[in-house]
Amino acid sequence: MSAVIPECRADADPDVIYEALDEAGCLVVHGMADAEACASVRAELAEYIEAAPAAEDDPEDFYPGKTHRVIALMHRSPTMRELMMHPVAEQLGDRHLLTNCTKWQLNVSAALEIGPGARDQILHREEDLFPYFPVPRPNLILASMWAISDFTVENGGTQLVPGSHRWSADRVAEPAEIVRAQMPVGSVLFWLGGTLHGGGANVTSDDWRYGIVLTYTLGWLRQEENQHLSMPAAEAFALPEAVRDRLGFSMDYGDGGLGFYDPSVLVAGKKRDRG
Ligand SMILES: O=C(O)CCC(=O)C(=O)O
């Protein structure tokens, strides 16, 4: 039997959405962003994408060549900040991550534009960042990929191995167990931190496949992308509290005060800026 990524609409029952994701380890949700929002994201990030180098050769590396990569998206794209707070993403984060923390936070924000000639990325698990936990690991990460262009089998649609979030570390995916995400612009692919996946090859199309990756992690883990350096503190503290929390500018109150700070330092910083 060939592998399948389940699909649903953003207005489906939240329990049905979570159960589909939990069961397969991946899920495409349609109708998450309208065409106007996707065009705004493109416009806001255009100068950074144009400036991002896409290696011409294709090294035997974790990251394939012929791909534009841009990070710090919460600083660079106000529209992406709004999309980050989409109720479906919030509900999935709560259901998946609050099992192991009291606050969850953005882990990585990256625009990935895969160009003609790019090869398949090596399959990996987002949670491989935390090798100290044995596989299958407890819930540590939720990942999402927002389609800013159509994703097809030909143009680099993300490779996924449904069900692999429950596999042991030594099981290797057979070709028939790997499926490529196909979705129209405005849909979002969600996958769990334990699900094997990787960028897709783009060897038969002339398109640049454009997706925005937002991954999330537990409030008490270190963020893979240092959000405190990707977003100036003064800017973070001008954002609504819920957004700032999602960026990780708050404490995880579990059994203590991880991430405590003195707000008067921020005020002092502002005074210094004013000269
Ligand atoms: O581009 C994709 O579809 C997935 C990218 C990915 O998994 C990565 O860059 O680690």
Short mmCIF file of C-alpha atoms and ligand atoms in Angstrom, two decimals:
data_model
loop_
_atom_site.label_atom_id
_atom_site.label_comp_id
_atom_site.label_asym_id
_atom_site.label_seq_id
_atom_site.Cartn_x
_atom_site.Cartn_y
_atom_site.Cartn_z
CA MET A 1 0.00 0.00 0.00
CA SER A 2 1.42 3.43 -0.88
CA ALA A 3 1.89 6.10 1.79
CA VAL A 4 -0.72 8.85 2.13
CA ILE A 5 -0.74 12.25 3.89
CA PRO A 6 -4.24 12.88 5.30
CA GLU A 7 -5.93 16.17 4.35
CA CYS A 8 -8.69 18.32 5.87
CA ARG A 9 -10.03 21.86 5.81
CA ALA A 10 -9.12 24.52 8.37
CA ASP A 11 -12.73 24.72 9.57
CA ALA A 12 -12.92 20.99 10.40
CA ASP A 13 -13.53 19.85 13.99
CA PRO A 14 -10.31 20.56 15.99
CA ASP A 15 -10.42 17.06 17.54
CA VAL A 16 -10.61 15.47 14.08
CA ILE A 17 -7.69 17.63 12.90
CA TYR A 18 -5.49 16.67 15.86
CA GLU A 19 -6.36 12.99 15.73
CA ALA A 20 -5.49 12.81 12.00
CA LEU A 21 -2.12 14.46 12.70
CA ASP A 22 -1.40 12.27 15.71
CA GLU A 23 -2.26 9.10 13.80
CA ALA A 24 -0.26 9.75 10.59
CA GLY A 25 2.38 12.09 12.04
CA CYS A 26 1.61 14.52 9.18
CA LEU A 27 -1.42 16.35 7.81
CA VAL A 28 -2.24 18.91 5.11
CA VAL A 29 -4.77 21.56 6.19
CA HIS A 30 -6.35 23.51 3.33
CA GLY A 31 -7.61 27.09 3.43
CA MET A 32 -5.25 28.40 6.12
CA ALA A 33 -4.19 31.62 4.32
CA ASP A 34 -5.80 33.55 1.48
CA ALA A 35 -4.03 34.58 -1.73
CA GLU A 36 -3.65 38.17 -0.49
CA ALA A 37 -1.83 37.11 2.70
CA CYS A 38 0.51 34.83 0.73
CA ALA A 39 1.27 37.67 -1.71
CA SER A 40 2.05 39.98 1.25
CA VAL A 41 4.47 37.42 2.72
CA ARG A 42 6.19 37.19 -0.66
CA ALA A 43 6.45 40.99 -0.94
CA GLU A 44 7.71 41.46 2.64
CA LEU A 45 10.45 38.85 2.17
CA ALA A 46 11.35 39.58 -1.48
CA GLU A 47 14.50 41.64 -0.76
CA TYR A 48 15.88 38.98 1.60
CA ILE A 49 15.09 36.10 -0.79
CA GLU A 50 16.79 37.98 -3.63
CA ALA A 51 19.87 38.54 -1.48
CA ALA A 52 20.02 34.94 -0.18
CA PRO A 53 22.71 32.90 -1.92
CA ALA A 54 21.57 29.60 -3.48
CA ALA A 55 24.66 27.37 -3.80
CA GLU A 56 25.08 26.38 -7.47
CA ASP A 57 26.76 23.07 -6.69
CA ASP A 58 24.93 20.44 -4.72
CA PRO A 59 27.24 19.37 -1.90
CA GLU A 60 26.81 16.09 0.00
CA ASP A 61 25.48 18.21 2.79
CA PHE A 62 22.43 18.25 5.05
CA TYR A 63 21.10 21.30 3.18
CA PRO A 64 20.84 20.79 -0.61
CA GLY A 65 22.05 23.53 -2.96
CA LYS A 66 19.90 25.60 -5.35
CA THR A 67 17.71 26.72 -2.44
CA HIS A 68 17.12 30.20 -1.00
CA ARG A 69 16.94 30.20 2.80
CA VAL A 70 15.94 33.22 4.88
CA ILE A 71 15.36 33.26 8.66
CA ALA A 72 14.24 35.86 11.26
CA LEU A 73 10.79 35.94 9.67
CA MET A 74 8.96 37.30 12.69
CA HIS A 75 11.05 40.45 12.47
CA ARG A 76 10.88 40.63 8.68
CA SER A 77 7.26 39.72 7.87
CA PRO A 78 4.34 41.24 9.83
CA THR A 79 1.94 39.08 7.78
CA MET A 80 3.77 35.91 8.79
CA ARG A 81 3.50 37.02 12.42
CA GLU A 82 -0.28 37.17 11.99
CA LEU A 83 -0.43 33.80 10.22
CA MET A 84 1.65 32.24 13.00
CA MET A 85 -1.25 32.89 15.39
CA HIS A 86 -3.80 31.03 13.19
CA PRO A 87 -6.28 29.18 15.45
CA VAL A 88 -5.53 25.80 13.85
CA ALA A 89 -1.79 26.19 14.55
CA GLU A 90 -2.56 27.34 18.10
CA GLN A 91 -4.88 24.38 18.75
CA LEU A 92 -2.39 21.86 17.38
CA GLY A 93 0.46 23.38 19.41
CA ASP A 94 -1.62 23.27 22.59
CA ARG A 95 -2.67 19.66 22.03
CA HIS A 96 0.76 18.35 21.07
CA LEU A 97 3.16 20.37 23.19
CA LEU A 98 1.30 21.22 26.39
CA THR A 99 1.64 17.53 27.33
CA ASN A 100 5.22 18.38 28.35
CA CYS A 101 5.34 22.09 29.24
CA THR A 102 3.24 25.00 30.42
CA LYS A 103 4.28 27.29 27.55
CA TRP A 104 5.38 26.47 24.02
CA GLN A 105 7.36 28.67 21.68
CA LEU A 106 8.52 29.29 18.15
CA ASN A 107 11.61 27.20 17.38
CA VAL A 108 12.52 28.07 13.78
CA SER A 109 11.15 30.51 11.21
CA ALA A 110 12.53 30.04 7.69
CA ALA A 111 11.50 30.81 4.11
CA LEU A 112 12.66 28.00 1.81
CA GLU A 113 12.54 28.45 -1.93
CA ILE A 114 13.67 25.28 -3.69
CA GLY A 115 14.93 25.94 -7.21
CA PRO A 116 15.14 23.86 -10.38
CA GLY A 117 17.88 21.22 -10.10
CA ALA A 118 17.75 20.82 -6.30
CA ARG A 119 18.08 17.25 -5.01
CA ASP A 120 16.16 15.44 -2.29
CA GLN A 121 17.17 16.42 1.23
CA ILE A 122 18.27 13.63 3.60
CA LEU A 123 15.30 12.35 5.63
CA HIS A 124 15.49 13.47 9.24
CA ARG A 125 13.39 14.15 12.34
CA GLU A 126 13.05 17.69 13.74
CA GLU A 127 13.58 16.19 17.21
CA ASP A 128 17.08 14.95 16.22
CA LEU A 129 18.16 18.30 17.70
CA PHE A 130 17.60 16.67 21.08
CA PRO A 131 19.47 13.33 20.79
CA TYR A 132 19.47 12.85 24.57
CA PHE A 133 15.95 11.40 24.38
CA PRO A 134 15.59 7.88 22.91
CA VAL A 135 13.49 7.46 19.68
CA PRO A 136 10.49 7.50 19.61
CA ARG A 137 10.90 10.63 21.74
CA PRO A 138 8.31 12.35 23.95
CA ASN A 139 6.43 15.24 22.25
CA LEU A 140 9.10 17.93 21.81
CA ILE A 141 8.38 19.63 18.48
CA LEU A 142 5.49 20.48 16.15
CA ALA A 143 6.40 21.59 12.61
CA SER A 144 4.50 23.38 9.87
CA MET A 145 5.14 24.37 6.26
CA TRP A 146 3.01 27.18 4.79
CA ALA A 147 2.59 26.91 1.01
CA ILE A 148 3.39 30.33 -0.47
CA SER A 149 3.44 28.70 -3.93
CA ASP A 150 1.75 25.47 -5.02
CA PHE A 151 3.62 22.36 -3.82
CA THR A 152 3.79 19.51 -6.35
CA VAL A 153 5.60 16.20 -6.72
CA GLU A 154 7.71 17.78 -9.49
CA ASN A 155 8.70 21.10 -7.86
CA GLY A 156 10.04 19.97 -4.47
CA GLY A 157 6.96 19.12 -2.36
CA THR A 158 8.19 18.05 1.10
CA GLN A 159 8.95 14.33 1.47
CA LEU A 160 7.16 12.70 4.42
CA VAL A 161 7.09 9.20 5.88
CA PRO A 162 3.62 8.83 7.44
CA GLY A 163 3.65 6.74 10.63
CA SER A 164 7.41 7.10 11.19
CA HIS A 165 6.85 9.13 14.39
CA ARG A 166 6.19 5.78 16.07
CA TRP A 167 9.15 3.89 14.55
CA SER A 168 12.32 2.80 16.35
CA ALA A 169 15.52 4.69 15.53
CA ASP A 170 16.96 1.94 13.31
CA ARG A 171 14.03 1.53 10.89
CA VAL A 172 14.85 2.90 7.43
CA ALA A 173 12.06 4.14 5.13
CA GLU A 174 11.46 2.09 1.97
CA PRO A 175 10.79 4.13 -1.22
CA ALA A 176 7.07 3.13 -1.13
CA GLU A 177 6.79 4.58 2.40
CA ILE A 178 7.86 8.09 1.27
CA VAL A 179 5.24 10.50 -0.10
CA ARG A 180 5.63 14.09 -1.35
CA ALA A 181 3.29 16.80 -0.08
CA GLN A 182 1.10 18.27 -2.79
CA MET A 183 -0.93 21.32 -1.79
CA PRO A 184 -2.12 24.60 -3.28
CA VAL A 185 -0.89 28.00 -2.12
CA GLY A 186 -2.48 28.89 1.25
CA SER A 187 -2.49 25.31 2.60
CA VAL A 188 -0.28 24.20 5.48
CA LEU A 189 1.50 20.89 6.01
CA PHE A 190 1.84 20.01 9.71
CA TRP A 191 4.10 17.22 10.94
CA LEU A 192 5.28 15.97 14.30
CA GLY A 193 8.82 16.27 15.58
CA GLY A 194 9.32 12.51 15.30
CA THR A 195 8.16 12.18 11.68
CA LEU A 196 10.82 11.48 9.04
CA HIS A 197 10.77 14.18 6.35
CA GLY A 198 13.00 16.29 4.10
CA GLY A 199 12.84 18.86 1.32
CA GLY A 200 11.88 17.38 -2.05
CA ALA A 201 13.93 17.30 -5.26
CA ASN A 202 13.00 19.84 -7.93
CA VAL A 203 14.56 18.27 -11.01
CA THR A 204 11.71 18.26 -13.49
CA SER A 205 10.09 21.69 -13.03
CA ASP A 206 11.09 25.27 -13.81
CA ASP A 207 9.32 26.61 -10.69
CA TRP A 208 10.77 27.79 -7.41
CA ARG A 209 8.80 25.98 -4.68
CA TYR A 210 8.20 28.53 -1.93
CA GLY A 211 7.33 27.46 1.60
CA ILE A 212 7.57 29.00 5.07
CA VAL A 213 8.66 26.65 7.84
CA LEU A 214 7.53 27.45 11.38
CA THR A 215 8.47 24.88 14.00
CA TYR A 216 7.57 25.03 17.69
CA THR A 217 9.07 23.54 20.80
CA LEU A 218 8.58 23.25 24.55
CA GLY A 219 9.05 26.44 26.58
CA TRP A 220 11.87 24.89 28.61
CA LEU A 221 13.99 23.82 25.64
CA ARG A 222 16.49 26.04 23.83
CA GLN A 223 15.14 27.37 20.52
CA GLU A 224 17.01 26.16 17.42
CA GLU A 225 16.84 29.66 15.92
CA ASN A 226 17.76 32.16 18.60
CA GLN A 227 14.57 34.24 18.57
CA HIS A 228 16.06 36.69 21.07
CA LEU A 229 18.66 37.64 18.46
CA SER A 230 16.34 37.30 15.43
CA MET A 231 13.93 39.84 16.95
CA PRO A 232 15.16 43.02 18.70
CA ALA A 233 13.80 43.03 22.27
CA ALA A 234 12.26 46.51 21.95
CA GLU A 235 10.31 45.31 18.89
CA ALA A 236 9.19 42.14 20.67
CA PHE A 237 7.89 44.13 23.61
CA ALA A 238 5.81 46.35 21.28
CA LEU A 239 3.94 43.24 20.02
CA PRO A 240 0.72 41.86 21.53
CA GLU A 241 1.50 39.70 24.56
CA ALA A 242 0.25 36.48 22.92
CA VAL A 243 2.63 36.94 19.98
CA ARG A 244 5.55 37.79 22.27
CA ASP A 245 4.82 34.70 24.32
CA ARG A 246 4.81 32.55 21.19
CA LEU A 247 8.24 33.97 20.29
CA GLY A 248 9.54 32.78 23.65
CA PHE A 249 9.90 36.16 25.34
CA SER A 250 8.28 34.89 28.53
CA MET A 251 9.00 32.45 31.32
CA ASP A 252 7.97 28.81 31.36
CA TYR A 253 6.34 28.61 34.77
CA GLY A 254 6.54 24.78 35.12
CA ASP A 255 8.44 24.27 38.35
CA GLY A 256 10.28 27.55 38.44
CA GLY A 257 11.12 30.62 36.42
CA LEU A 258 13.12 29.52 33.39
CA GLY A 259 13.96 32.61 31.39
CA PHE A 260 13.48 35.23 34.09
CA TYR A 261 14.53 38.82 33.34
CA ASP A 262 14.35 42.33 34.77
CA PRO A 263 12.03 44.56 32.61
CA SER A 264 13.87 47.72 33.78
CA VAL A 265 16.86 46.65 31.68
CA LEU A 266 14.69 46.96 28.56
CA VAL A 267 13.65 50.45 29.59
CA ALA A 268 17.31 51.38 30.23
CA GLY A 269 18.17 50.05 26.73
CA LYS A 270 15.53 52.31 25.18
CA LYS A 271 16.87 55.35 27.07
CA ARG A 272 20.36 54.60 25.77
CA ASP A 273 18.99 54.37 22.19
CA ARG A 274 17.53 57.85 22.56
CA GLY A 275 21.03 59.05 23.36
O1 LIG B 1 11.79 22.23 2.43
C1 LIG B 1 11.12 21.33 2.96
O2 LIG B 1 10.10 20.90 2.44
C2 LIG B 1 11.57 20.72 4.28
C3 LIG B 1 12.81 21.38 4.78
C4 LIG B 1 13.46 20.71 5.93
O3 LIG B 1 13.02 19.72 6.45
C5 LIG B 1 14.72 21.29 6.44
O4 LIG B 1 15.22 22.29 5.88
O5 LIG B 1 15.27 20.74 7.42
#
